[in-house]
JSON list of C-alpha atoms in Angstrom, two decimals:
[
{"chain": "L", "resi": 1, "resn": "MET", "atom": "CA", "xyz": [25.18, -22.42, 79.07]},
{"chain": "L", "resi": 2, "resn": "LYS", "atom": "CA", "xyz": [27.30, -23.41, 82.08]},
{"chain": "L", "resi": 3, "resn": "THR", "atom": "CA", "xyz": [26.98, -21.06, 85.04]},
{"chain": "L", "resi": 4, "resn": "CYS", "atom": "CA", "xyz": [30.12, -19.64, 86.64]},
{"chain": "L", "resi": 5, "resn": "GLU", "atom": "CA", "xyz": [29.68, -19.88, 90.40]},
{"chain": "L", "resi": 6, "resn": "TYR", "atom": "CA", "xyz": [32.63, -17.55, 90.99]},
{"chain": "L", "resi": 7, "resn": "CYS", "atom": "CA", "xyz": [31.07, -14.86, 88.78]},
{"chain": "L", "resi": 8, "resn": "ASP", "atom": "CA", "xyz": [27.76, -15.22, 90.59]},
{"chain": "L", "resi": 9, "resn": "GLU", "atom": "CA", "xyz": [29.56, -14.71, 93.92]},
{"chain": "L", "resi": 10, "resn": "ILE", "atom": "CA", "xyz": [31.28, -11.54, 92.64]},
{"chain": "L", "resi": 11, "resn": "ASP", "atom": "CA", "xyz": [28.05, -10.15, 91.25]},
{"chain": "L", "resi": 12, "resn": "TYR", "atom": "CA", "xyz": [26.26, -10.96, 94.50]},
{"chain": "L", "resi": 13, "resn": "HIS", "atom": "CA", "xyz": [28.62, -8.86, 96.63]},
{"chain": "L", "resi": 14, "resn": "GLU", "atom": "CA", "xyz": [28.75, -6.09, 94.05]},
{"chain": "L", "resi": 15, "resn": "ILE", "atom": "CA", "xyz": [24.97, -5.81, 94.20]},
{"chain": "L", "resi": 16, "resn": "ILE", "atom": "CA", "xyz": [25.07, -5.46, 97.99]},
{"chain": "L", "resi": 17, "resn": "GLU", "atom": "CA", "xyz": [27.85, -2.86, 97.83]},
{"chain": "L", "resi": 18, "resn": "CYS", "atom": "CA", "xyz": [26.03, -0.80, 95.19]},
{"chain": "L", "resi": 19, "resn": "ILE", "atom": "CA", "xyz": [22.78, -0.81, 97.15]},
{"chain": "L", "resi": 20, "resn": "THR", "atom": "CA", "xyz": [24.38, 0.23, 100.43]},
{"chain": "L", "resi": 21, "resn": "CYS", "atom": "CA", "xyz": [26.43, 2.97, 98.74]},
{"chain": "L", "resi": 22, "resn": "ALA", "atom": "CA", "xyz": [23.23, 4.37, 97.27]},
{"chain": "L", "resi": 23, "resn": "LEU", "atom": "CA", "xyz": [21.70, 4.51, 100.73]},
{"chain": "L", "resi": 24, "resn": "ASP", "atom": "CA", "xyz": [24.81, 6.11, 102.22]},
{"chain": "L", "resi": 25, "resn": "ALA", "atom": "CA", "xyz": [24.61, 8.87, 99.63]},
{"chain": "L", "resi": 26, "resn": "LYS", "atom": "CA", "xyz": [21.00, 9.57, 100.61]},
{"chain": "L", "resi": 27, "resn": "ASP", "atom": "CA", "xyz": [21.44, 9.44, 104.39]},
{"chain": "L", "resi": 28, "resn": "PRO", "atom": "CA", "xyz": [24.87, 10.42, 105.79]},
{"chain": "L", "resi": 29, "resn": "TYR", "atom": "CA", "xyz": [24.11, 8.73, 109.13]},
{"chain": "L", "resi": 30, "resn": "THR", "atom": "CA", "xyz": [23.89, 5.33, 107.49]},
{"chain": "L", "resi": 31, "resn": "ALA", "atom": "CA", "xyz": [27.45, 5.60, 106.15]},
{"chain": "L", "resi": 32, "resn": "GLY", "atom": "CA", "xyz": [29.18, 2.88, 108.13]},
{"chain": "L", "resi": 33, "resn": "HIS", "atom": "CA", "xyz": [26.10, 2.10, 110.26]},
{"chain": "L", "resi": 34, "resn": "SER", "atom": "CA", "xyz": [24.96, -0.87, 108.20]},
{"chain": "L", "resi": 35, "resn": "GLN", "atom": "CA", "xyz": [28.48, -2.29, 108.08]},
{"chain": "L", "resi": 36, "resn": "ARG", "atom": "CA", "xyz": [28.89, -1.99, 111.85]},
{"chain": "L", "resi": 37, "resn": "VAL", "atom": "CA", "xyz": [25.51, -3.61, 112.50]},
{"chain": "L", "resi": 38, "resn": "SER", "atom": "CA", "xyz": [26.32, -6.48, 110.14]},
{"chain": "L", "resi": 39, "resn": "ASP", "atom": "CA", "xyz": [29.74, -7.02, 111.75]},
{"chain": "L", "resi": 40, "resn": "MET", "atom": "CA", "xyz": [28.21, -7.11, 115.25]},
{"chain": "L", "resi": 41, "resn": "ALA", "atom": "CA", "xyz": [25.42, -9.42, 114.08]},
{"chain": "L", "resi": 42, "resn": "MET", "atom": "CA", "xyz": [27.98, -11.84, 112.65]},
{"chain": "L", "resi": 43, "resn": "LYS", "atom": "CA", "xyz": [29.91, -11.82, 115.93]},
{"chain": "L", "resi": 44, "resn": "VAL", "atom": "CA", "xyz": [26.72, -12.54, 117.91]},
{"chain": "L", "resi": 45, "resn": "CYS", "atom": "CA", "xyz": [25.83, -15.38, 115.52]},
{"chain": "L", "resi": 46, "resn": "GLN", "atom": "CA", "xyz": [29.30, -16.91, 115.92]},
{"chain": "L", "resi": 47, "resn": "LEU", "atom": "CA", "xyz": [29.21, -16.67, 119.71]},
{"chain": "L", "resi": 48, "resn": "ILE", "atom": "CA", "xyz": [25.75, -18.25, 119.82]},
{"chain": "L", "resi": 49, "resn": "GLY", "atom": "CA", "xyz": [26.96, -21.03, 117.55]},
{"chain": "L", "resi": 50, "resn": "LEU", "atom": "CA", "xyz": [24.61, -20.75, 114.58]},
{"chain": "L", "resi": 51, "resn": "LYS", "atom": "CA", "xyz": [25.29, -22.74, 111.42]},
{"chain": "L", "resi": 52, "resn": "THR", "atom": "CA", "xyz": [27.56, -21.16, 108.80]},
{"chain": "L", "resi": 53, "resn": "GLU", "atom": "CA", "xyz": [24.76, -20.74, 106.26]},
{"chain": "L", "resi": 54, "resn": "ASN", "atom": "CA", "xyz": [22.55, -19.02, 108.83]},
{"chain": "L", "resi": 55, "resn": "ILE", "atom": "CA", "xyz": [25.38, -16.70, 109.88]},
{"chain": "L", "resi": 56, "resn": "GLN", "atom": "CA", "xyz": [25.96, -15.70, 106.25]},
{"chain": "L", "resi": 57, "resn": "GLN", "atom": "CA", "xyz": [22.28, -14.98, 105.71]},
{"chain": "L", "resi": 58, "resn": "ILE", "atom": "CA", "xyz": [21.93, -12.89, 108.87]},
{"chain": "L", "resi": 59, "resn": "HIS", "atom": "CA", "xyz": [25.21, -11.07, 108.14]},
{"chain": "L", "resi": 60, "resn": "ILE", "atom": "CA", "xyz": [23.93, -9.98, 104.72]},
{"chain": "L", "resi": 61, "resn": "ALA", "atom": "CA", "xyz": [20.44, -9.14, 106.01]},
{"chain": "L", "resi": 62, "resn": "ALA", "atom": "CA", "xyz": [22.02, -6.94, 108.68]},
{"chain": "L", "resi": 63, "resn": "HIS", "atom": "CA", "xyz": [24.06, -5.14, 106.04]},
{"chain": "L", "resi": 64, "resn": "LEU", "atom": "CA", "xyz": [20.84, -4.44, 104.14]},
{"chain": "L", "resi": 65, "resn": "HIS", "atom": "CA", "xyz": [18.48, -3.90, 107.08]},
{"chain": "L", "resi": 66, "resn": "ASP", "atom": "CA", "xyz": [17.95, -0.17, 106.39]},
{"chain": "L", "resi": 67, "resn": "ILE", "atom": "CA", "xyz": [17.83, -0.34, 102.60]},
{"chain": "L", "resi": 68, "resn": "GLY", "atom": "CA", "xyz": [14.13, 0.60, 102.65]},
{"chain": "L", "resi": 69, "resn": "LYS", "atom": "CA", "xyz": [15.10, 4.10, 103.80]},
{"chain": "L", "resi": 70, "resn": "ILE", "atom": "CA", "xyz": [15.78, 4.77, 100.11]},
{"chain": "L", "resi": 71, "resn": "GLY", "atom": "CA", "xyz": [12.01, 5.09, 99.85]},
{"chain": "L", "resi": 72, "resn": "VAL", "atom": "CA", "xyz": [11.65, 7.50, 102.80]},
{"chain": "L", "resi": 73, "resn": "PRO", "atom": "CA", "xyz": [11.45, 11.23, 101.89]},
{"chain": "L", "resi": 74, "resn": "ASP", "atom": "CA", "xyz": [14.69, 13.14, 102.47]},
{"chain": "L", "resi": 75, "resn": "ALA", "atom": "CA", "xyz": [12.86, 15.72, 104.58]},
{"chain": "L", "resi": 76, "resn": "VAL", "atom": "CA", "xyz": [11.91, 12.95, 107.01]},
{"chain": "L", "resi": 77, "resn": "LEU", "atom": "CA", "xyz": [15.14, 10.99, 106.85]},
{"chain": "L", "resi": 78, "resn": "ASN", "atom": "CA", "xyz": [17.41, 13.98, 107.49]},
{"chain": "L", "resi": 79, "resn": "LYS", "atom": "CA", "xyz": [15.17, 16.03, 109.78]},
{"chain": "L", "resi": 80, "resn": "GLU", "atom": "CA", "xyz": [16.86, 17.59, 112.78]},
{"chain": "L", "resi": 81, "resn": "GLY", "atom": "CA", "xyz": [14.68, 17.01, 115.80]},
{"chain": "L", "resi": 82, "resn": "LYS", "atom": "CA", "xyz": [11.76, 14.81, 116.67]},
{"chain": "L", "resi": 83, "resn": "LEU", "atom": "CA", "xyz": [9.50, 13.47, 113.91]},
{"chain": "L", "resi": 84, "resn": "ASP", "atom": "CA", "xyz": [5.81, 14.33, 114.02]},
{"chain": "L", "resi": 85, "resn": "ASP", "atom": "CA", "xyz": [3.17, 11.59, 113.76]},
{"chain": "L", "resi": 86, "resn": "GLU", "atom": "CA", "xyz": [2.91, 11.75, 109.97]},
{"chain": "L", "resi": 87, "resn": "GLU", "atom": "CA", "xyz": [6.70, 11.72, 109.53]},
{"chain": "L", "resi": 88, "resn": "TRP", "atom": "CA", "xyz": [7.06, 8.82, 111.94]},
{"chain": "L", "resi": 89, "resn": "GLU", "atom": "CA", "xyz": [4.51, 6.81, 109.94]},
{"chain": "L", "resi": 90, "resn": "ALA", "atom": "CA", "xyz": [6.57, 7.48, 106.81]},
{"chain": "L", "resi": 91, "resn": "MET", "atom": "CA", "xyz": [9.74, 6.33, 108.58]},
{"chain": "L", "resi": 92, "resn": "LYS", "atom": "CA", "xyz": [8.04, 3.15, 109.81]},
{"chain": "L", "resi": 93, "resn": "LYS", "atom": "CA", "xyz": [7.50, 2.05, 106.21]},
{"chain": "L", "resi": 94, "resn": "HIS", "atom": "CA", "xyz": [11.19, 1.40, 105.61]},
{"chain": "L", "resi": 95, "resn": "PRO", "atom": "CA", "xyz": [11.20, -2.29, 106.68]},
{"chain": "L", "resi": 96, "resn": "SER", "atom": "CA", "xyz": [8.36, -3.04, 104.26]},
{"chain": "L", "resi": 97, "resn": "ILE", "atom": "CA", "xyz": [10.04, -1.08, 101.48]},
{"chain": "L", "resi": 98, "resn": "GLY", "atom": "CA", "xyz": [13.30, -2.91, 102.13]},
{"chain": "L", "resi": 99, "resn": "ALA", "atom": "CA", "xyz": [11.62, -6.31, 102.01]},
{"chain": "L", "resi": 100, "resn": "GLU", "atom": "CA", "xyz": [9.96, -5.37, 98.72]},
{"chain": "L", "resi": 101, "resn": "ILE", "atom": "CA", "xyz": [13.32, -4.30, 97.24]},
{"chain": "L", "resi": 102, "resn": "LEU", "atom": "CA", "xyz": [15.00, -7.56, 98.26]},
{"chain": "L", "resi": 103, "resn": "SER", "atom": "CA", "xyz": [12.14, -9.66, 96.90]},
{"chain": "L", "resi": 104, "resn": "LYS", "atom": "CA", "xyz": [13.16, -8.57, 93.38]},
{"chain": "L", "resi": 105, "resn": "SER", "atom": "CA", "xyz": [16.53, -10.38, 93.57]},
{"chain": "L", "resi": 106, "resn": "ARG", "atom": "CA", "xyz": [16.85, -14.15, 93.43]},
{"chain": "L", "resi": 107, "resn": "HIS", "atom": "CA", "xyz": [20.02, -13.81, 95.51]},
{"chain": "L", "resi": 108, "resn": "LEU", "atom": "CA", "xyz": [18.57, -11.59, 98.23]},
{"chain": "L", "resi": 109, "resn": "LYS", "atom": "CA", "xyz": [14.91, -12.59, 98.58]},
{"chain": "L", "resi": 110, "resn": "GLU", "atom": "CA", "xyz": [15.74, -15.12, 101.33]},
{"chain": "L", "resi": 111, "resn": "MET", "atom": "CA", "xyz": [16.75, -12.20, 103.55]},
{"chain": "L", "resi": 112, "resn": "LYS", "atom": "CA", "xyz": [13.61, -10.15, 102.98]},
{"chain": "L", "resi": 113, "resn": "TYR", "atom": "CA", "xyz": [11.65, -11.49, 105.98]},
{"chain": "L", "resi": 114, "resn": "ILE", "atom": "CA", "xyz": [14.55, -10.75, 108.34]},
{"chain": "L", "resi": 115, "resn": "VAL", "atom": "CA", "xyz": [14.73, -7.20, 106.99]},
{"chain": "L", "resi": 116, "resn": "LEU", "atom": "CA", "xyz": [10.94, -6.83, 107.25]},
{"chain": "L", "resi": 117, "resn": "CYS", "atom": "CA", "xyz": [10.99, -7.79, 110.94]},
{"chain": "L", "resi": 118, "resn": "HIS", "atom": "CA", "xyz": [14.05, -5.98, 112.30]},
{"chain": "L", "resi": 119, "resn": "HIS", "atom": "CA", "xyz": [11.88, -3.40, 114.11]},
{"chain": "L", "resi": 120, "resn": "GLU", "atom": "CA", "xyz": [9.56, -5.93, 115.69]},
{"chain": "L", "resi": 121, "resn": "ARG", "atom": "CA", "xyz": [9.76, -6.06, 119.50]},
{"chain": "L", "resi": 122, "resn": "PHE", "atom": "CA", "xyz": [9.84, -9.14, 121.68]},
{"chain": "L", "resi": 123, "resn": "ASP", "atom": "CA", "xyz": [6.76, -7.87, 123.56]},
{"chain": "L", "resi": 124, "resn": "GLY", "atom": "CA", "xyz": [4.76, -7.48, 120.34]},
{"chain": "L", "resi": 125, "resn": "LYS", "atom": "CA", "xyz": [4.76, -3.68, 120.32]},
{"chain": "L", "resi": 126, "resn": "GLY", "atom": "CA", "xyz": [7.01, -3.28, 117.29]},
{"chain": "L", "resi": 127, "resn": "TYR", "atom": "CA", "xyz": [6.27, -2.78, 113.60]},
{"chain": "L", "resi": 128, "resn": "PRO", "atom": "CA", "xyz": [5.21, -3.43, 110.85]},
{"chain": "L", "resi": 129, "resn": "LEU", "atom": "CA", "xyz": [3.50, -6.73, 111.78]},
{"chain": "L", "resi": 130, "resn": "GLY", "atom": "CA", "xyz": [3.32, -6.59, 115.58]},
{"chain": "L", "resi": 131, "resn": "LEU", "atom": "CA", "xyz": [4.97, -10.00, 115.91]},
{"chain": "L", "resi": 132, "resn": "LYS", "atom": "CA", "xyz": [5.85, -11.28, 119.37]},
{"chain": "L", "resi": 133, "resn": "GLY", "atom": "CA", "xyz": [8.58, -13.47, 120.86]},
{"chain": "L", "resi": 134, "resn": "GLU", "atom": "CA", "xyz": [9.72, -16.35, 118.69]},
{"chain": "L", "resi": 135, "resn": "GLU", "atom": "CA", "xyz": [7.30, -15.33, 115.94]},
{"chain": "L", "resi": 136, "resn": "ILE", "atom": "CA", "xyz": [10.12, -12.90, 115.02]},
{"chain": "L", "resi": 137, "resn": "PRO", "atom": "CA", "xyz": [12.91, -14.50, 112.96]},
{"chain": "L", "resi": 138, "resn": "VAL", "atom": "CA", "xyz": [16.04, -15.09, 115.02]},
{"chain": "L", "resi": 139, "resn": "GLY", "atom": "CA", "xyz": [18.05, -13.00, 112.58]},
{"chain": "L", "resi": 140, "resn": "ALA", "atom": "CA", "xyz": [15.75, -10.03, 113.09]},
{"chain": "L", "resi": 141, "resn": "ARG", "atom": "CA", "xyz": [16.02, -10.43, 116.87]},
{"chain": "L", "resi": 142, "resn": "ILE", "atom": "CA", "xyz": [19.81, -10.34, 116.63]},
{"chain": "L", "resi": 143, "resn": "ILE", "atom": "CA", "xyz": [19.82, -7.36, 114.27]},
{"chain": "L", "resi": 144, "resn": "ALA", "atom": "CA", "xyz": [17.43, -5.42, 116.54]},
{"chain": "L", "resi": 145, "resn": "ILE", "atom": "CA", "xyz": [19.96, -5.51, 119.37]},
{"chain": "L", "resi": 146, "resn": "CYS", "atom": "CA", "xyz": [22.98, -4.70, 117.18]},
{"chain": "L", "resi": 147, "resn": "ASP", "atom": "CA", "xyz": [21.06, -1.89, 115.47]},
{"chain": "L", "resi": 148, "resn": "SER", "atom": "CA", "xyz": [20.22, -0.35, 118.85]},
{"chain": "L", "resi": 149, "resn": "ILE", "atom": "CA", "xyz": [23.81, -0.59, 120.09]},
{"chain": "L", "resi": 150, "resn": "ASP", "atom": "CA", "xyz": [25.18, 1.27, 117.09]},
{"chain": "L", "resi": 151, "resn": "ALA", "atom": "CA", "xyz": [22.33, 3.81, 117.05]},
{"chain": "L", "resi": 152, "resn": "MET", "atom": "CA", "xyz": [22.67, 4.65, 120.72]},
{"chain": "L", "resi": 153, "resn": "THR", "atom": "CA", "xyz": [26.45, 5.08, 120.56]},
{"chain": "L", "resi": 154, "resn": "SER", "atom": "CA", "xyz": [26.45, 7.20, 117.36]},
{"chain": "L", "resi": 155, "resn": "ASN", "atom": "CA", "xyz": [26.04, 10.96, 117.04]},
{"chain": "L", "resi": 156, "resn": "ARG", "atom": "CA", "xyz": [22.72, 11.93, 115.53]},
{"chain": "L", "resi": 157, "resn": "SER", "atom": "CA", "xyz": [21.42, 15.26, 114.26]},
{"chain": "L", "resi": 158, "resn": "TYR", "atom": "CA", "xyz": [19.20, 15.58, 117.35]},
{"chain": "L", "resi": 159, "resn": "ARG", "atom": "CA", "xyz": [21.56, 14.27, 120.09]},
{"chain": "L", "resi": 160, "resn": "LYS", "atom": "CA", "xyz": [25.10, 13.37, 121.01]},
{"chain": "L", "resi": 161, "resn": "ALA", "atom": "CA", "xyz": [26.21, 9.74, 121.16]},
{"chain": "L", "resi": 162, "resn": "HIS", "atom": "CA", "xyz": [25.58, 7.88, 124.41]},
{"chain": "L", "resi": 163, "resn": "ASP", "atom": "CA", "xyz": [28.47, 6.01, 126.00]},
{"chain": "L", "resi": 164, "resn": "PHE", "atom": "CA", "xyz": [28.66, 2.21, 126.03]},
{"chain": "L", "resi": 165, "resn": "ASP", "atom": "CA", "xyz": [27.80, 1.96, 129.75]},
{"chain": "L", "resi": 166, "resn": "TYR", "atom": "CA", "xyz": [24.50, 3.75, 129.09]},
{"chain": "L", "resi": 167, "resn": "CYS", "atom": "CA", "xyz": [23.84, 1.49, 126.11]},
{"chain": "L", "resi": 168, "resn": "TYR", "atom": "CA", "xyz": [24.56, -1.64, 128.18]},
{"chain": "L", "resi": 169, "resn": "GLN", "atom": "CA", "xyz": [22.03, -0.56, 130.79]},
{"chain": "L", "resi": 170, "resn": "GLU", "atom": "CA", "xyz": [19.38, 0.23, 128.17]},
{"chain": "L", "resi": 171, "resn": "ILE", "atom": "CA", "xyz": [19.75, -3.21, 126.62]},
{"chain": "L", "resi": 172, "resn": "LYS", "atom": "CA", "xyz": [19.54, -4.79, 130.08]},
{"chain": "L", "resi": 173, "resn": "ASN", "atom": "CA", "xyz": [16.44, -2.76, 131.03]},
{"chain": "L", "resi": 174, "resn": "ASN", "atom": "CA", "xyz": [14.64, -3.80, 127.85]},
{"chain": "L", "resi": 175, "resn": "LEU", "atom": "CA", "xyz": [15.24, -7.56, 127.90]},
{"chain": "L", "resi": 176, "resn": "GLY", "atom": "CA", "xyz": [11.90, -9.23, 127.26]},
{"chain": "L", "resi": 177, "resn": "LYS", "atom": "CA", "xyz": [10.44, -5.91, 126.09]},
{"chain": "L", "resi": 178, "resn": "MET", "atom": "CA", "xyz": [12.28, -4.67, 123.03]},
{"chain": "L", "resi": 179, "resn": "TYR", "atom": "CA", "xyz": [14.78, -7.52, 122.90]},
{"chain": "L", "resi": 180, "resn": "ASP", "atom": "CA", "xyz": [14.86, -11.30, 123.06]},
{"chain": "L", "resi": 181, "resn": "PRO", "atom": "CA", "xyz": [15.85, -11.96, 126.69]},
{"chain": "L", "resi": 182, "resn": "ILE", "atom": "CA", "xyz": [18.08, -14.95, 125.90]},
{"chain": "L", "resi": 183, "resn": "ILE", "atom": "CA", "xyz": [19.94, -13.40, 122.95]},
{"chain": "L", "resi": 184, "resn": "GLY", "atom": "CA", "xyz": [20.08, -10.07, 124.77]},
{"chain": "L", "resi": 185, "resn": "GLN", "atom": "CA", "xyz": [21.60, -11.61, 127.87]},
{"chain": "L", "resi": 186, "resn": "TYR", "atom": "CA", "xyz": [24.11, -13.43, 125.70]},
{"chain": "L", "resi": 187, "resn": "VAL", "atom": "CA", "xyz": [25.11, -10.06, 124.20]},
{"chain": "L", "resi": 188, "resn": "LEU", "atom": "CA", "xyz": [25.52, -8.57, 127.68]},
{"chain": "L", "resi": 189, "resn": "ASP", "atom": "CA", "xyz": [27.58, -11.56, 128.82]},
{"chain": "L", "resi": 190, "resn": "HIS", "atom": "CA", "xyz": [29.93, -11.06, 125.84]},
{"chain": "L", "resi": 191, "resn": "TRP", "atom": "CA", "xyz": [29.66, -7.27, 125.77]},
{"chain": "L", "resi": 192, "resn": "GLU", "atom": "CA", "xyz": [33.32, -6.34, 125.29]},
{"chain": "L", "resi": 193, "resn": "GLU", "atom": "CA", "xyz": [33.80, -8.86, 122.49]},
{"chain": "L", "resi": 194, "resn": "ILE", "atom": "CA", "xyz": [30.76, -7.55, 120.61]},
{"chain": "L", "resi": 195, "resn": "ILE", "atom": "CA", "xyz": [31.31, -3.81, 121.00]},
{"chain": "L", "resi": 196, "resn": "SER", "atom": "CA", "xyz": [35.01, -4.19, 120.13]},
{"chain": "L", "resi": 197, "resn": "VAL", "atom": "CA", "xyz": [33.81, -4.83, 116.58]},
{"chain": "L", "resi": 198, "resn": "ILE", "atom": "CA", "xyz": [32.49, -1.28, 116.21]},
{"chain": "L", "resi": 199, "resn": "LYS", "atom": "CA", "xyz": [35.08, 0.43, 118.40]},
{"chain": "L", "resi": 200, "resn": "ILE", "atom": "CA", "xyz": [37.73, -0.66, 115.88]},
{"chain": "L", "resi": 201, "resn": "SER", "atom": "CA", "xyz": [35.78, 0.65, 112.88]},
{"chain": "L", "resi": 202, "resn": "ARG", "atom": "CA", "xyz": [35.13, 4.14, 114.28]}
]
């Protein structure tokens, strides 16, 4: 039977939309967060000059980066206040859970390693694998910065949103630690272009 490429494309985006809506229903904070992170990640990719196919892959991976939180208990996900050690360990499982979910789809499995690594740190102190520097996929390094920008400048149950000046300084202070120093500096050099993406959507 002949395959309809157009139908596959429609189904592909419907799958992504259904998955992210399910996560939004579970965790109110994520409503809009994944979209903003994916939009920023795409802007960073375009400014850096990545190939179209790589931009598309990173854009989708960013949209799905937190999908593993579906497997995190509600009491942990929606807790007001600081997580204890046991709760934090449960939360840290979400990249692995997300990668496992994506591995089940022939359309999405190429993004699973990016999703798995989006909480790795450039200095090797991240999770779940403790990867360092360029061992971390470039898509995950881009998403890590965009994720932090949106998280810092959003209201959370345990704190008010920080302003963009504070966020800029935090990114700058953590170049080579949490963030890729080259990609991070590129983000800082194009700061207004990148944050305009989420200012519009809020």
